[in-house]
Tab-separated table of C-alpha atoms in Angstrom:
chain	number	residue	atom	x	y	z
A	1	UNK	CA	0.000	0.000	0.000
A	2	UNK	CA	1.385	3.494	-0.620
A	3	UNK	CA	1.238	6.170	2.796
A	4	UNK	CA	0.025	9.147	3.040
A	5	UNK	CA	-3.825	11.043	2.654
A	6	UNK	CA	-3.807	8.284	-0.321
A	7	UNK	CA	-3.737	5.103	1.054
A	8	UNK	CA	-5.731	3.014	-1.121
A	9	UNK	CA	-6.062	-0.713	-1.565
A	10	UNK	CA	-3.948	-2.353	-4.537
A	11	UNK	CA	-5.886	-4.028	-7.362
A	12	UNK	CA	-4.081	-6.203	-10.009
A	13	UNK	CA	-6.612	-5.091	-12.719
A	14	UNK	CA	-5.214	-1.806	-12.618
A	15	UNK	CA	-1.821	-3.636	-14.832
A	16	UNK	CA	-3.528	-4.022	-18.143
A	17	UNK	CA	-6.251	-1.226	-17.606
A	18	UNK	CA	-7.020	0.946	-20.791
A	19	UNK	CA	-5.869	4.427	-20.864
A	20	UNK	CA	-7.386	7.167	-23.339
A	21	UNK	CA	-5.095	9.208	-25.077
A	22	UNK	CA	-6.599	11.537	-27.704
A	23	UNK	CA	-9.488	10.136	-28.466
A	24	UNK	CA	-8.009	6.162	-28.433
A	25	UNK	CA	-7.711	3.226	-25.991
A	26	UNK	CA	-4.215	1.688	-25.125
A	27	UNK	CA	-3.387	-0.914	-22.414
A	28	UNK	CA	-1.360	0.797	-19.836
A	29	UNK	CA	1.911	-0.709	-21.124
A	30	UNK	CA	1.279	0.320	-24.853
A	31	UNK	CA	-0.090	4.050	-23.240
A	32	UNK	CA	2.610	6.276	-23.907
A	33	UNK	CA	3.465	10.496	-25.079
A	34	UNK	CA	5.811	11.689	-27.308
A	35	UNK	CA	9.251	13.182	-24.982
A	36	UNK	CA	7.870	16.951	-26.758
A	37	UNK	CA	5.212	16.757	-24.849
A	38	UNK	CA	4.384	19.947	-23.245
A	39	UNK	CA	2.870	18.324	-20.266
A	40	UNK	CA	6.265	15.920	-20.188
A	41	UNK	CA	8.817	19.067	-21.029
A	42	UNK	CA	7.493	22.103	-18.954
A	43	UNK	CA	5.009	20.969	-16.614
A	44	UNK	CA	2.600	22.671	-18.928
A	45	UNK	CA	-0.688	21.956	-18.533
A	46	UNK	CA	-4.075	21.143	-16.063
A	47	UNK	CA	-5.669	18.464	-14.777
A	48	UNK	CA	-8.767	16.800	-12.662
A	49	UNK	CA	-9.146	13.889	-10.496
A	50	UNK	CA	-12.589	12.306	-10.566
A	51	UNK	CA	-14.533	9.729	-8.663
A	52	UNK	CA	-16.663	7.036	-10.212
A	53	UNK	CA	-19.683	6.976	-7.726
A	54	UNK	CA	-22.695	4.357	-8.475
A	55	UNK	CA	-21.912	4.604	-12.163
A	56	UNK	CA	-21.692	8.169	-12.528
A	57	UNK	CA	-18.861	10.761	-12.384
A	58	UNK	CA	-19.137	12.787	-9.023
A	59	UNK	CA	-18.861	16.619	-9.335
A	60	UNK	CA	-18.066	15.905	-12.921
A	61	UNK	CA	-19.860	19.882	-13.864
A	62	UNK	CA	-17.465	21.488	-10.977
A	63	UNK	CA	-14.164	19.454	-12.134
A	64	UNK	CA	-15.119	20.417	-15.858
A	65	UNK	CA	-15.519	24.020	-14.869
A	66	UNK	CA	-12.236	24.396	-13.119
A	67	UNK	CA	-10.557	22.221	-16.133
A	68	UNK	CA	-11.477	24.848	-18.817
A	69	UNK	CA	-10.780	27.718	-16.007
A	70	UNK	CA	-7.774	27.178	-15.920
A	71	UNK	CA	-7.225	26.344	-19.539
A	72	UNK	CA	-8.604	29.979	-19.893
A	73	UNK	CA	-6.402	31.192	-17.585
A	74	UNK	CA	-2.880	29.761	-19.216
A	75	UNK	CA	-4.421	30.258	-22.601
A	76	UNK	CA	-4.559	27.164	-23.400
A	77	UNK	CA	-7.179	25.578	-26.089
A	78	UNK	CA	-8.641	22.270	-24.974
A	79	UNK	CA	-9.910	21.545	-28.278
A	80	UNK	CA	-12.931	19.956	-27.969
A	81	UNK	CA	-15.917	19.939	-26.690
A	82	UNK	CA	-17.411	19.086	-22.683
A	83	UNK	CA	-19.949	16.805	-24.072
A	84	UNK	CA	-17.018	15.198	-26.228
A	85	UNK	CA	-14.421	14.986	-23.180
A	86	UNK	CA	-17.750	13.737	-21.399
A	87	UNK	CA	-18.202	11.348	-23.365
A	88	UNK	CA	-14.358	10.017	-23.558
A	89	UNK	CA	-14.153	9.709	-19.926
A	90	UNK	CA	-17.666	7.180	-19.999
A	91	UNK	CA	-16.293	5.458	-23.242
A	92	UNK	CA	-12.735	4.882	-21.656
A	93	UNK	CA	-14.891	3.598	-18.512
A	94	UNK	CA	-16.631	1.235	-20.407
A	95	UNK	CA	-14.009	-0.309	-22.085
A	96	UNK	CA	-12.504	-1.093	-18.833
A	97	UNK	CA	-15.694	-2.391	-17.157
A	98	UNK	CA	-16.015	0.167	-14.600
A	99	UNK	CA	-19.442	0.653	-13.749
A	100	UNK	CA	-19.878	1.094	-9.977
A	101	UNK	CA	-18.027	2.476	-7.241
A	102	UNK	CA	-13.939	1.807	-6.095
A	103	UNK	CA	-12.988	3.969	-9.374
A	104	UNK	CA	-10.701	7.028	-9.586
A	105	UNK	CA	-10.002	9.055	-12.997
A	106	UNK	CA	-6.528	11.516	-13.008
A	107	UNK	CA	-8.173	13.413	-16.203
A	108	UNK	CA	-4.728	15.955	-17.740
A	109	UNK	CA	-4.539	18.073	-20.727
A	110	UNK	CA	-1.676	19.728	-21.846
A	111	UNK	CA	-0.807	22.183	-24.278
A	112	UNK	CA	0.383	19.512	-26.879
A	113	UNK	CA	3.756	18.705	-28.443
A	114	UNK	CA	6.432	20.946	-29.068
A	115	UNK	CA	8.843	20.891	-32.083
A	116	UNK	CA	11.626	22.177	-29.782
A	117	UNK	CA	12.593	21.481	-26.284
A	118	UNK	CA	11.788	25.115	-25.685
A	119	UNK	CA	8.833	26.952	-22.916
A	120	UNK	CA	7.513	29.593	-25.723
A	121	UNK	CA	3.858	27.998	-26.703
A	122	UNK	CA	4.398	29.371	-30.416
A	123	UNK	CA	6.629	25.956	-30.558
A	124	UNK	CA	3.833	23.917	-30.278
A	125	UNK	CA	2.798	22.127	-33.299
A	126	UNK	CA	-0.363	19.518	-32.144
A	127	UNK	CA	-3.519	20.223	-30.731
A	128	UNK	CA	-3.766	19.595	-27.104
A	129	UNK	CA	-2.957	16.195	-25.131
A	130	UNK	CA	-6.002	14.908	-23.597
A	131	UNK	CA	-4.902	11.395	-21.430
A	132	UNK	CA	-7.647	9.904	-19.289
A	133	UNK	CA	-6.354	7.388	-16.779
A	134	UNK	CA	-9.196	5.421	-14.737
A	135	UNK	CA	-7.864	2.834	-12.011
A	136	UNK	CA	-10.004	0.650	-9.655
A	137	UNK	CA	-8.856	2.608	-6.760
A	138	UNK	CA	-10.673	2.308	-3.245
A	139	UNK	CA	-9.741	3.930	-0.437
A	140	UNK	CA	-7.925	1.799	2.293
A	141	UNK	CA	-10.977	0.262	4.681
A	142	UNK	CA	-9.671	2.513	7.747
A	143	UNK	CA	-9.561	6.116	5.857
A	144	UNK	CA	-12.845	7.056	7.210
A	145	UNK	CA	-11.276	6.707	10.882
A	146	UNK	CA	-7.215	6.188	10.890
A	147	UNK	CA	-5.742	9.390	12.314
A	148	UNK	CA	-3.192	11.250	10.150
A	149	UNK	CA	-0.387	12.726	10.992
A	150	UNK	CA	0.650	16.239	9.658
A	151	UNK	CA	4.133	18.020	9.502
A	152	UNK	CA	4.519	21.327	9.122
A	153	UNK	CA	6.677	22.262	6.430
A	154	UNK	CA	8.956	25.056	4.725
A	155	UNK	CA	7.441	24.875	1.657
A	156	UNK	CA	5.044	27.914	1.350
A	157	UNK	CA	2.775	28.485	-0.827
A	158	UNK	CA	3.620	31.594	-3.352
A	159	UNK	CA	1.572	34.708	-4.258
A	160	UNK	CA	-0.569	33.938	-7.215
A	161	UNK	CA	1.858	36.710	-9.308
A	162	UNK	CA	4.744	33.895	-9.094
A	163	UNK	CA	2.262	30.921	-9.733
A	164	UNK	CA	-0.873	31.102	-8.665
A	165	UNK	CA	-1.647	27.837	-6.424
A	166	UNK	CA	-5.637	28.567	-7.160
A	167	UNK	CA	-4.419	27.017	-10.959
A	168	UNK	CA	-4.494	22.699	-10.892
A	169	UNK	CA	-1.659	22.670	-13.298
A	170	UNK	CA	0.931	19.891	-14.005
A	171	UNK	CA	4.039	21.901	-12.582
A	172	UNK	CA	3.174	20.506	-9.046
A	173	UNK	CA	7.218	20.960	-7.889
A	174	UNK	CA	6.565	23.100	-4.959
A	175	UNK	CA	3.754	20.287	-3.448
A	176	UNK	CA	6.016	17.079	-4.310
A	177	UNK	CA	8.953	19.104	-2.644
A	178	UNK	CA	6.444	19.582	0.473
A	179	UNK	CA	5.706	16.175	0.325
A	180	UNK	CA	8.659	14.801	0.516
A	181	UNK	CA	9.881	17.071	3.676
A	182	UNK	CA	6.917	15.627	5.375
A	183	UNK	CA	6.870	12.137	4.310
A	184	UNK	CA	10.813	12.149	5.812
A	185	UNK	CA	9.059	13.805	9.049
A	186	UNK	CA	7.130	10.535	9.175
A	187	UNK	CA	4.069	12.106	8.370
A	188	UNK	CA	1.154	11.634	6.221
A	189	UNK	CA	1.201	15.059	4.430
A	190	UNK	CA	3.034	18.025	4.879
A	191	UNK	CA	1.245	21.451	6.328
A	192	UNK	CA	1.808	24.308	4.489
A	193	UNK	CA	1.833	28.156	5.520
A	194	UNK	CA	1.075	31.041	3.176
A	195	UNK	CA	3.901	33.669	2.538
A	196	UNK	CA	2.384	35.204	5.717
A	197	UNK	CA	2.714	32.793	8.117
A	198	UNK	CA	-0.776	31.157	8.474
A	199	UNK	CA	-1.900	28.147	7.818
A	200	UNK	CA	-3.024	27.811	3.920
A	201	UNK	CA	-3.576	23.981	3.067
A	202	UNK	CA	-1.645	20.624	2.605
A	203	UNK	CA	0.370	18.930	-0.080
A	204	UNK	CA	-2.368	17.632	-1.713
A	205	UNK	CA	-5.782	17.727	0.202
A	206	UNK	CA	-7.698	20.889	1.920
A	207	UNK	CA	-6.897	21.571	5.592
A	208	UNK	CA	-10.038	22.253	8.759
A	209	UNK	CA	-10.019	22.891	12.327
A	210	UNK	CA	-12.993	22.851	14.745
A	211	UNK	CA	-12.820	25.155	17.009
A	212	UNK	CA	-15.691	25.415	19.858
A	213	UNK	CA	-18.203	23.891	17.567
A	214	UNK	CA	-17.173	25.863	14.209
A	215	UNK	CA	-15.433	24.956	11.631
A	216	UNK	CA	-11.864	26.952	10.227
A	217	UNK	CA	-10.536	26.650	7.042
A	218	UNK	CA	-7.742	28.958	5.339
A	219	UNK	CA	-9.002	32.185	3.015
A	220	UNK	CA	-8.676	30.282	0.082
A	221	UNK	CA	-6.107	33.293	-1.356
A	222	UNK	CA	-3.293	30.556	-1.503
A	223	UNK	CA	-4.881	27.116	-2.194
A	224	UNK	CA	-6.344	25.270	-4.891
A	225	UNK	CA	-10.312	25.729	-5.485
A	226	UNK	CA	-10.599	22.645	-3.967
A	227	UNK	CA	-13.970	20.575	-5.223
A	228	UNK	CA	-14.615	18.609	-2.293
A	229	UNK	CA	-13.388	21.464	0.081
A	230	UNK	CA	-16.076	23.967	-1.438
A	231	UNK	CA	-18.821	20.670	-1.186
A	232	UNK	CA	-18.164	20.605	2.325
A	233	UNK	CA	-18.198	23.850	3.314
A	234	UNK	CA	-21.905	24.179	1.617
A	235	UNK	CA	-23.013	21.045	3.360
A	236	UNK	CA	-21.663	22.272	6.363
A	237	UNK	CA	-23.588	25.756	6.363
A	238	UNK	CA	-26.561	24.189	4.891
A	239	UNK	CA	-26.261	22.115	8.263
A	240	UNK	CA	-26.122	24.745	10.019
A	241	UNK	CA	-22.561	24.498	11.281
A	242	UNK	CA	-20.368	27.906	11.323
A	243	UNK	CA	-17.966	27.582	8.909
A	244	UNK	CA	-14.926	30.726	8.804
A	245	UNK	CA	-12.941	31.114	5.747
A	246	UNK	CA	-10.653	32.958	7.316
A	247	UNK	CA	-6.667	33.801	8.664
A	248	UNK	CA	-5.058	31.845	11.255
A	249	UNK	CA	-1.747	30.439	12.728
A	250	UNK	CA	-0.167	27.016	13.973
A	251	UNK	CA	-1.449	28.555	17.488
A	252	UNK	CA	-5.203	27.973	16.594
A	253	UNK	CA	-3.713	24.636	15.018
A	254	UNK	CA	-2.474	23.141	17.908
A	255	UNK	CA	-5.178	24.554	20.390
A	256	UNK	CA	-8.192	22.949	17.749
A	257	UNK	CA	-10.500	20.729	18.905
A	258	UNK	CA	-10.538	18.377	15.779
A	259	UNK	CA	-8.960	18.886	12.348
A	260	UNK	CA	-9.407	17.061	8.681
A	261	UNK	CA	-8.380	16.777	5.448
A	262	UNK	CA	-11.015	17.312	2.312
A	263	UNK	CA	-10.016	16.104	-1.304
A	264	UNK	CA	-11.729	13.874	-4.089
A	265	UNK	CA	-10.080	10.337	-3.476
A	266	UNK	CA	-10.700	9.596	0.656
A	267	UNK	CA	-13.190	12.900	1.378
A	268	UNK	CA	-13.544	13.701	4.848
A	269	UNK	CA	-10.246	12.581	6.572
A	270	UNK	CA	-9.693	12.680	10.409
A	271	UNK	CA	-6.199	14.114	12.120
A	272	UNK	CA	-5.075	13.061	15.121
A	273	UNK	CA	-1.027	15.067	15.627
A	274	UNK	CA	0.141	17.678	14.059
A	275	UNK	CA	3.694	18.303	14.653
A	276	UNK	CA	4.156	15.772	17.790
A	277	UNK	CA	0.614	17.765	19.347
A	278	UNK	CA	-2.098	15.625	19.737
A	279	UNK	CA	-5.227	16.704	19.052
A	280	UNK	CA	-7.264	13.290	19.160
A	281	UNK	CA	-6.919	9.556	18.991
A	282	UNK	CA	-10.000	8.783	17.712
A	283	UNK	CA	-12.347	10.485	15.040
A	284	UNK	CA	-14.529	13.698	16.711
A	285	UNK	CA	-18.259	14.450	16.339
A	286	UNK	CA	-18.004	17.070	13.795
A	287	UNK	CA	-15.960	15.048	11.803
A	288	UNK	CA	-17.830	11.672	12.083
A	289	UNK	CA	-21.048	14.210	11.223
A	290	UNK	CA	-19.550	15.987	8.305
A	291	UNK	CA	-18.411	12.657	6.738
A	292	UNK	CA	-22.018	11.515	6.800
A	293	UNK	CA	-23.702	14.674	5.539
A	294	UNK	CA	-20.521	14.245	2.272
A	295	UNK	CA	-21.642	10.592	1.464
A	296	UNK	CA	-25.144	12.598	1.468
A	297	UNK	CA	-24.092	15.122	-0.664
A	298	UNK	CA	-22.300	12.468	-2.685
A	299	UNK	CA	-25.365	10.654	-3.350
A	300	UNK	CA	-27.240	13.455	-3.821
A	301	UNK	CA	-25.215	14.870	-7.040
A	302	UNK	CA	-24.618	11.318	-8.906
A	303	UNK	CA	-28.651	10.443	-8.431
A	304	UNK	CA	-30.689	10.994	-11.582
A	305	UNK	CA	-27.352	11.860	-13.349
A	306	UNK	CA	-27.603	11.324	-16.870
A	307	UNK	CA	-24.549	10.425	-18.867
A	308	UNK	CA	-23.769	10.607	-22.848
């Protein structure tokens, strides 16, 4: 099993599962790029990760939004259509046989090949690289309750006029190089501070505290727009919980009376130490309630979903 916020139970399948790559199905050992790829080369490009959920994609109109956002935003033309990358990602899941549940899609586009190891996009001479990967991927039995343990690290992240960390693109340096720090800390993910000093998010998922029956998360000016992060927030107000988007420091942290982790592959994910302070040993009320009121939500969005 790998460690971290993305522990997940090994499935053999996953050696001969078919990968989309423009349009056509490969097995994974025949799925392969050209070395000019832009995504390959620079880093350049954006991506989603989606879960299958009773035979639909979850969030799929959120993760398509912030896909061609952030195209927009590094000028960068997808080159076709939603309802034809909509219908890829179900024709690359039924080729494979996925039809339920346990199923987890890394969805990337980049800006296509270049005819010159060289950053200027004029080089580019293809349309873009669409590759849709779909693994059977469940979550590790225990997610829902196994505490995980956070390091802070040194890693910040930037103001958005360096690289904005609101864009999910491929150049993902800065969060592997927060990873690792952590990972040799002996924790699950790392924690990482804006350029100001409070807390912003993790390595990979969304960070929360609860604090006196409210909920804290960071401002959102230096983190991803997390899709399951803005999911539970709504659920969460809708609830009738508190819920501050707001500035605060390792202080609060280590005084909290619960904290979690939000992202697409595990959800709502209990911590239990954060830099050697213990907050809890076993999952908290608010946690244990907003992981129920998720699966709701969950349910909720894939119900009545059509697909192409």
């Amino acid at each position: 099993m790998t460690q971290g916020t993305h522990l997940y139970v090994p499935d053999a399948r996953n050696e001969n599962v078919l990968i989309d790559i423009n349009g056509q199905h490969f097995p994974r050992p025949e799925a392969k790029i050209s070395v000019f790829d832009s995504g390959f080369m620079l880093g350049d490009g954006v991506w989603e990760g989606i879960r299958l959920h009773h035979g639909r994609l979850a969030f799929l109109d959120r993760h398509l939004d912030r896909l061609w956002r952030g195209a927009k935003a590094i000028h960068m033309d997808i080159g076709i259509t939603r309802e034809e990358l909509e219908r890829r990602l179900y024709a690359v899941l039924d080729a494979n046989g996925m039809s339920e549940d346990g199923v987890h899609i890394r969805l990337m586009v980049t800006r296509g090949i270049r005819s010159t190891p060289y950053q200027d996009p004029r080089v580019v001479v293809t349309p873009a690289t669409i590759v849709i990967i779909p693994e059977w991927k469940e979550p590790a039995p225990e997610t829902a309750t196994r505490m995980l343990r956070l390091a802070t690290v040194h890693v910040r992240r930037g103001y958005p006029d360096v690289q904005d960390p609101m864009l999910n693109s491929h150049s993902k340096l800065n969060c592997i190089t927060a990873c690792i720090q952590a990972a040799q800390a002996g924790a699950d993910e790392g924690l990482m501070l804006d350029p100001h000093g409070f807390v912003a998010t993790c390595n990979s998922t969304h960070f929360f505290i609860v604090k006196e029956g409210e909920v804290w998360t960071s401002s959102g000016d230096y983190c991803l727009d997390g899709i399951t992060r803005g999911v539970v927030i709504e659920i969460a107000r809708a609830a009738g919980i508190t819920v501050r988007e707001r500035n605060f420091s390792l202080t609060h942290v280590y005084g909290a009376d619960e904290a979690f982790t939000t992202g697409t592959f595990a959800g709502v994910a209990p911590i239990g130490e954060i830099d050697g302070r213990v907050l809890g040993k076993d999952r908290g009320p608010m946690v244990e309630r907003l992981q129920q009121l998720y699966l709701a939500r969950l349910a909720e969005d894939v119900k009545g979903r059509a697909r192409p």
